[in-house]
Short mmCIF file of C-alpha atoms in Angstrom, two decimals:
data_model
loop_
_atom_site.label_atom_id
_atom_site.label_comp_id
_atom_site.label_asym_id
_atom_site.label_seq_id
_atom_site.Cartn_x
_atom_site.Cartn_y
_atom_site.Cartn_z
CA UNK A 634 0.00 0.00 0.00
CA UNK A 635 2.84 2.38 0.80
CA UNK A 636 4.40 1.75 -2.60
CA UNK A 637 1.12 2.48 -4.42
CA UNK A 638 0.63 5.67 -2.42
CA UNK A 639 4.17 6.85 -3.14
CA UNK A 640 3.72 6.06 -6.85
CA UNK A 641 0.48 8.00 -7.07
CA UNK A 642 2.01 10.90 -5.19
CA UNK A 643 4.95 10.91 -7.58
CA UNK A 644 2.73 11.06 -10.66
CA UNK A 645 0.60 13.79 -9.09
CA UNK A 646 3.71 15.81 -8.25
CA UNK A 647 4.90 15.49 -11.82
CA UNK A 648 1.54 16.73 -13.08
CA UNK A 649 1.53 19.71 -10.72
CA UNK A 650 5.09 20.70 -11.53
CA UNK A 651 4.60 20.29 -15.26
CA UNK A 652 1.05 21.54 -15.74
CA UNK A 653 1.87 24.53 -17.98
CA UNK A 654 4.11 22.34 -20.11
CA UNK A 655 1.47 19.60 -20.34
CA UNK A 656 -1.24 21.95 -21.53
CA UNK A 657 0.93 23.30 -24.35
CA UNK A 658 3.09 20.22 -24.72
CA UNK A 659 4.54 18.37 -27.63
CA UNK A 660 2.81 15.27 -26.32
CA UNK A 661 3.23 12.52 -23.76
CA UNK A 662 3.04 8.74 -23.95
CA UNK A 663 2.07 6.09 -21.43
CA UNK A 664 -1.42 7.53 -20.90
CA UNK A 665 -3.39 5.81 -23.69
CA UNK A 666 -5.45 3.71 -21.28
CA UNK A 667 -3.55 0.55 -22.16
CA UNK A 668 -2.60 0.60 -18.48
CA UNK A 669 -5.91 1.38 -16.83
CA UNK A 670 -4.36 3.33 -13.94
CA UNK A 671 -2.54 5.75 -16.25
CA UNK A 672 -4.68 8.12 -18.31
CA UNK A 673 -4.67 11.80 -19.18
CA UNK A 674 -7.48 12.29 -16.65
CA UNK A 675 -4.97 11.85 -13.83
CA UNK A 676 -3.57 15.32 -14.59
CA UNK A 677 -6.16 17.07 -16.76
CA UNK A 678 -9.18 17.57 -14.52
CA UNK A 679 -12.00 19.96 -13.74
CA UNK A 680 -13.43 20.34 -17.22
CA UNK A 681 -16.17 18.38 -18.90
CA UNK A 682 -15.00 15.10 -20.41
CA UNK A 683 -15.01 14.77 -24.19
CA UNK A 684 -16.05 11.74 -26.17
CA UNK A 685 -13.16 9.93 -27.83
CA UNK A 686 -13.46 7.52 -30.75
CA UNK A 687 -11.00 5.52 -32.84
CA UNK A 688 -12.33 5.28 -36.38
CA UNK A 689 -11.14 2.73 -38.90
CA UNK A 690 -11.70 -0.83 -40.16
CA UNK A 691 -12.14 -3.59 -37.60
CA UNK A 692 -10.63 -6.20 -39.92
CA UNK A 693 -7.47 -5.91 -42.06
CA UNK A 694 -5.13 -8.35 -43.78
CA UNK A 695 -1.94 -9.55 -42.15
CA UNK A 696 0.98 -7.27 -43.04
CA UNK A 697 -1.28 -4.48 -44.30
CA UNK A 698 -0.94 -0.81 -43.38
CA UNK A 699 -4.18 1.01 -42.60
CA UNK A 700 -5.10 4.58 -41.70
CA UNK A 701 -7.01 5.18 -38.45
CA UNK A 702 -8.30 8.34 -36.80
CA UNK A 703 -8.62 9.33 -33.18
CA UNK A 704 -11.49 11.81 -32.92
CA UNK A 705 -12.14 14.09 -29.93
CA UNK A 706 -15.54 15.73 -29.58
CA UNK A 707 -16.75 17.99 -26.80
CA UNK A 708 -15.03 18.97 -23.59
CA UNK A 709 -13.49 22.45 -23.36
CA UNK A 710 -12.57 21.93 -27.01
CA UNK A 711 -10.20 24.82 -27.62
CA UNK A 712 -7.31 22.47 -28.42
CA UNK A 713 -6.59 18.78 -28.09
CA UNK A 714 -3.89 16.15 -27.88
CA UNK A 715 -3.75 12.38 -28.00
CA UNK A 716 -1.81 9.23 -27.13
CA UNK A 717 -2.21 5.87 -28.89
CA UNK A 718 -0.73 2.43 -28.14
CA UNK A 719 -1.31 -1.20 -29.19
CA UNK A 720 -1.27 -4.43 -27.19
CA UNK A 721 0.40 -6.65 -29.82
CA UNK A 722 4.19 -6.46 -30.06
CA UNK A 723 4.07 -7.77 -33.63
CA UNK A 724 2.00 -4.76 -34.72
CA UNK A 725 3.41 -1.26 -35.03
CA UNK A 726 2.19 2.32 -35.23
CA UNK A 727 3.39 4.97 -37.66
CA UNK A 728 3.02 8.69 -37.34
CA UNK A 729 1.38 11.07 -39.81
CA UNK A 730 1.30 14.86 -40.11
CA UNK A 731 1.34 16.54 -36.70
CA UNK A 732 2.08 13.37 -34.77
CA UNK A 733 5.25 11.66 -33.61
CA UNK A 734 6.39 8.27 -32.37
CA UNK A 735 7.95 7.92 -28.94
CA UNK A 736 9.03 4.36 -28.23
CA UNK A 737 6.19 2.15 -29.46
CA UNK A 738 3.47 4.78 -28.97
CA UNK A 739 2.19 7.85 -30.79
CA UNK A 740 1.38 11.31 -29.51
CA UNK A 741 0.87 14.81 -30.92
CA UNK A 742 3.80 17.01 -31.85
CA UNK A 743 1.68 20.09 -31.05
CA UNK A 744 -1.87 20.63 -29.72
CA UNK A 745 -4.46 20.72 -32.50
CA UNK A 746 -7.44 23.04 -32.88
CA UNK A 747 -10.92 21.73 -33.72
CA UNK A 748 -12.52 21.72 -37.16
CA UNK A 749 -16.33 21.62 -37.20
CA UNK A 750 -16.31 20.61 -33.54
CA UNK A 751 -13.87 17.73 -33.96
CA UNK A 752 -10.18 17.39 -33.17
CA UNK A 753 -8.78 14.62 -35.36
CA UNK A 754 -5.41 12.89 -35.35
CA UNK A 755 -4.59 10.45 -38.15
CA UNK A 756 -2.19 7.58 -37.62
CA UNK A 757 -1.18 4.31 -39.27
CA UNK A 758 -1.41 0.74 -38.00
CA UNK A 759 0.92 -1.85 -39.53
CA UNK A 760 -0.63 -5.27 -38.95
CA UNK A 761 1.38 -8.31 -37.85
CA UNK A 762 2.38 -10.87 -40.49
CA UNK A 763 0.20 -13.50 -38.80
CA UNK A 764 -3.49 -13.58 -38.02
CA UNK A 765 -4.95 -12.68 -34.65
CA UNK A 766 -6.14 -9.53 -32.93
CA UNK A 767 -4.70 -6.10 -32.18
CA UNK A 768 -6.32 -3.72 -29.73
CA UNK A 769 -5.64 -0.02 -30.24
CA UNK A 770 -5.83 2.05 -27.06
CA UNK A 771 -6.36 5.79 -27.40
CA UNK A 772 -6.62 8.79 -25.10
CA UNK A 773 -7.93 12.17 -26.16
CA UNK A 774 -7.37 15.38 -24.23
CA UNK A 775 -9.68 18.36 -24.73
CA UNK A 776 -8.25 21.52 -23.16
CA UNK A 777 -9.29 25.13 -22.62
CA UNK A 778 -5.99 26.51 -23.88
CA UNK A 779 -5.07 28.52 -20.79
CA UNK A 780 -1.71 26.81 -20.36
CA UNK A 781 -2.71 24.83 -17.28
CA UNK A 782 -3.96 21.29 -16.75
CA UNK A 783 -7.00 22.40 -14.73
CA UNK A 784 -10.46 22.83 -16.26
CA UNK A 785 -9.51 20.38 -19.01
CA UNK A 786 -11.14 17.04 -19.83
CA UNK A 787 -9.85 13.71 -21.11
CA UNK A 788 -11.24 10.30 -22.01
CA UNK A 789 -10.03 6.97 -23.35
CA UNK A 790 -11.30 4.44 -25.84
CA UNK A 791 -10.16 1.30 -27.60
CA UNK A 792 -10.75 -0.57 -30.86
CA UNK A 793 -10.05 -4.25 -31.49
CA UNK A 794 -8.90 -5.10 -35.01
CA UNK A 795 -9.06 -8.64 -36.42
CA UNK A 796 -6.00 -9.58 -38.48
CA UNK A 797 -6.92 -12.00 -41.27
CA UNK A 798 -4.68 -14.33 -43.26
CA UNK A 799 -1.04 -14.58 -42.39
CA UNK A 800 2.32 -15.87 -43.53
CA UNK A 801 1.84 -19.27 -45.17
CA UNK A 802 2.98 -21.11 -48.31
CA UNK A 803 6.22 -20.29 -50.09
CA UNK A 804 5.37 -16.59 -50.40
CA UNK A 805 6.49 -16.35 -54.02
CA UNK A 806 3.04 -16.18 -55.55
CA UNK A 807 3.33 -19.61 -57.13
CA UNK A 808 1.02 -21.36 -54.68
CA UNK A 809 3.73 -23.73 -53.56
CA UNK A 810 4.20 -25.17 -57.07
CA UNK A 811 6.73 -22.70 -58.36
CA UNK A 812 9.47 -25.30 -58.79
CA UNK A 813 7.60 -27.26 -61.49
CA UNK A 814 8.24 -25.17 -64.59
CA UNK A 815 11.24 -23.36 -63.19
CA UNK A 816 13.65 -26.25 -63.76
CA UNK A 817 12.76 -26.40 -67.45
CA UNK A 818 13.37 -22.70 -67.84
CA UNK A 819 16.76 -23.09 -66.22
CA UNK A 820 17.79 -26.10 -68.29
CA UNK A 821 16.92 -28.65 -65.63
CA UNK A 822 15.85 -32.21 -66.34
CA UNK A 823 12.23 -33.28 -66.59
CA UNK A 824 10.67 -36.72 -67.08
CA UNK A 825 10.11 -36.10 -70.78
CA UNK A 826 13.57 -34.70 -71.28
CA UNK A 827 15.18 -37.82 -69.77
CA UNK A 828 13.45 -40.35 -72.02
CA UNK A 829 15.79 -40.05 -75.07
CA UNK A 830 18.81 -40.48 -72.80
CA UNK A 831 17.32 -43.64 -71.31
CA UNK A 832 16.52 -45.00 -74.77
CA UNK A 833 20.09 -44.44 -76.01
CA UNK A 834 21.44 -46.22 -72.94
CA UNK A 835 19.26 -49.26 -73.60
CA UNK A 836 20.30 -49.41 -77.26
CA UNK A 837 23.98 -49.17 -76.33
CA UNK A 838 23.59 -51.94 -73.76
CA UNK A 839 21.82 -54.18 -76.29
CA UNK A 840 24.55 -53.72 -78.91
CA UNK A 841 27.25 -54.67 -76.36
CA UNK A 842 25.36 -57.85 -75.47
CA UNK A 843 25.07 -58.81 -79.18
CA UNK A 844 28.84 -58.39 -79.69
CA UNK A 845 29.58 -60.70 -76.75
CA UNK A 846 27.29 -63.41 -78.17
CA UNK A 847 28.96 -63.22 -81.59
CA UNK A 848 32.39 -63.58 -80.00
#
């Protein structure tokens, strides 16, 4: 219990000491909601909470790269930031305009203003090479723009993506049968190509046997 209390106190102290920097920050990671005890709401409090949504396909092919959006609506709504993470080490995230990658996670490189009531951050998900599931965790922070972490609001969301297909077969597009015609193209032997050689061998053997009988 003492350890948990000290940890919470440490995080709170960091928030209080860094509040002006957080409100106008170039982003933070570790607060996507992937770890339920660490979210933006720990520091950004007092304002109405926004709604946060991750928009994008819920099924993509193994190895594919797909665009997703984290959308923040409501809250103080003057500016916003985000943090995104995934729970599958074989998947990866890639940044787009106005975002950056820190470790394995993404965050904003600068707070973004709303357009038509929405603050949107685009990002890319690179699927694993094998089938399975990837859960994207996202936090959205809606701030009042006063340079402090008070009277701001934050919320988290998640989206599970099914990864279809996967690495199988020989991967060369030949359906596993690519060696059949390839040998002929490269001058290799085939069953048909070996028949004349076999026939000549039999003829030669027969002629040798006839000579021995005559002798």
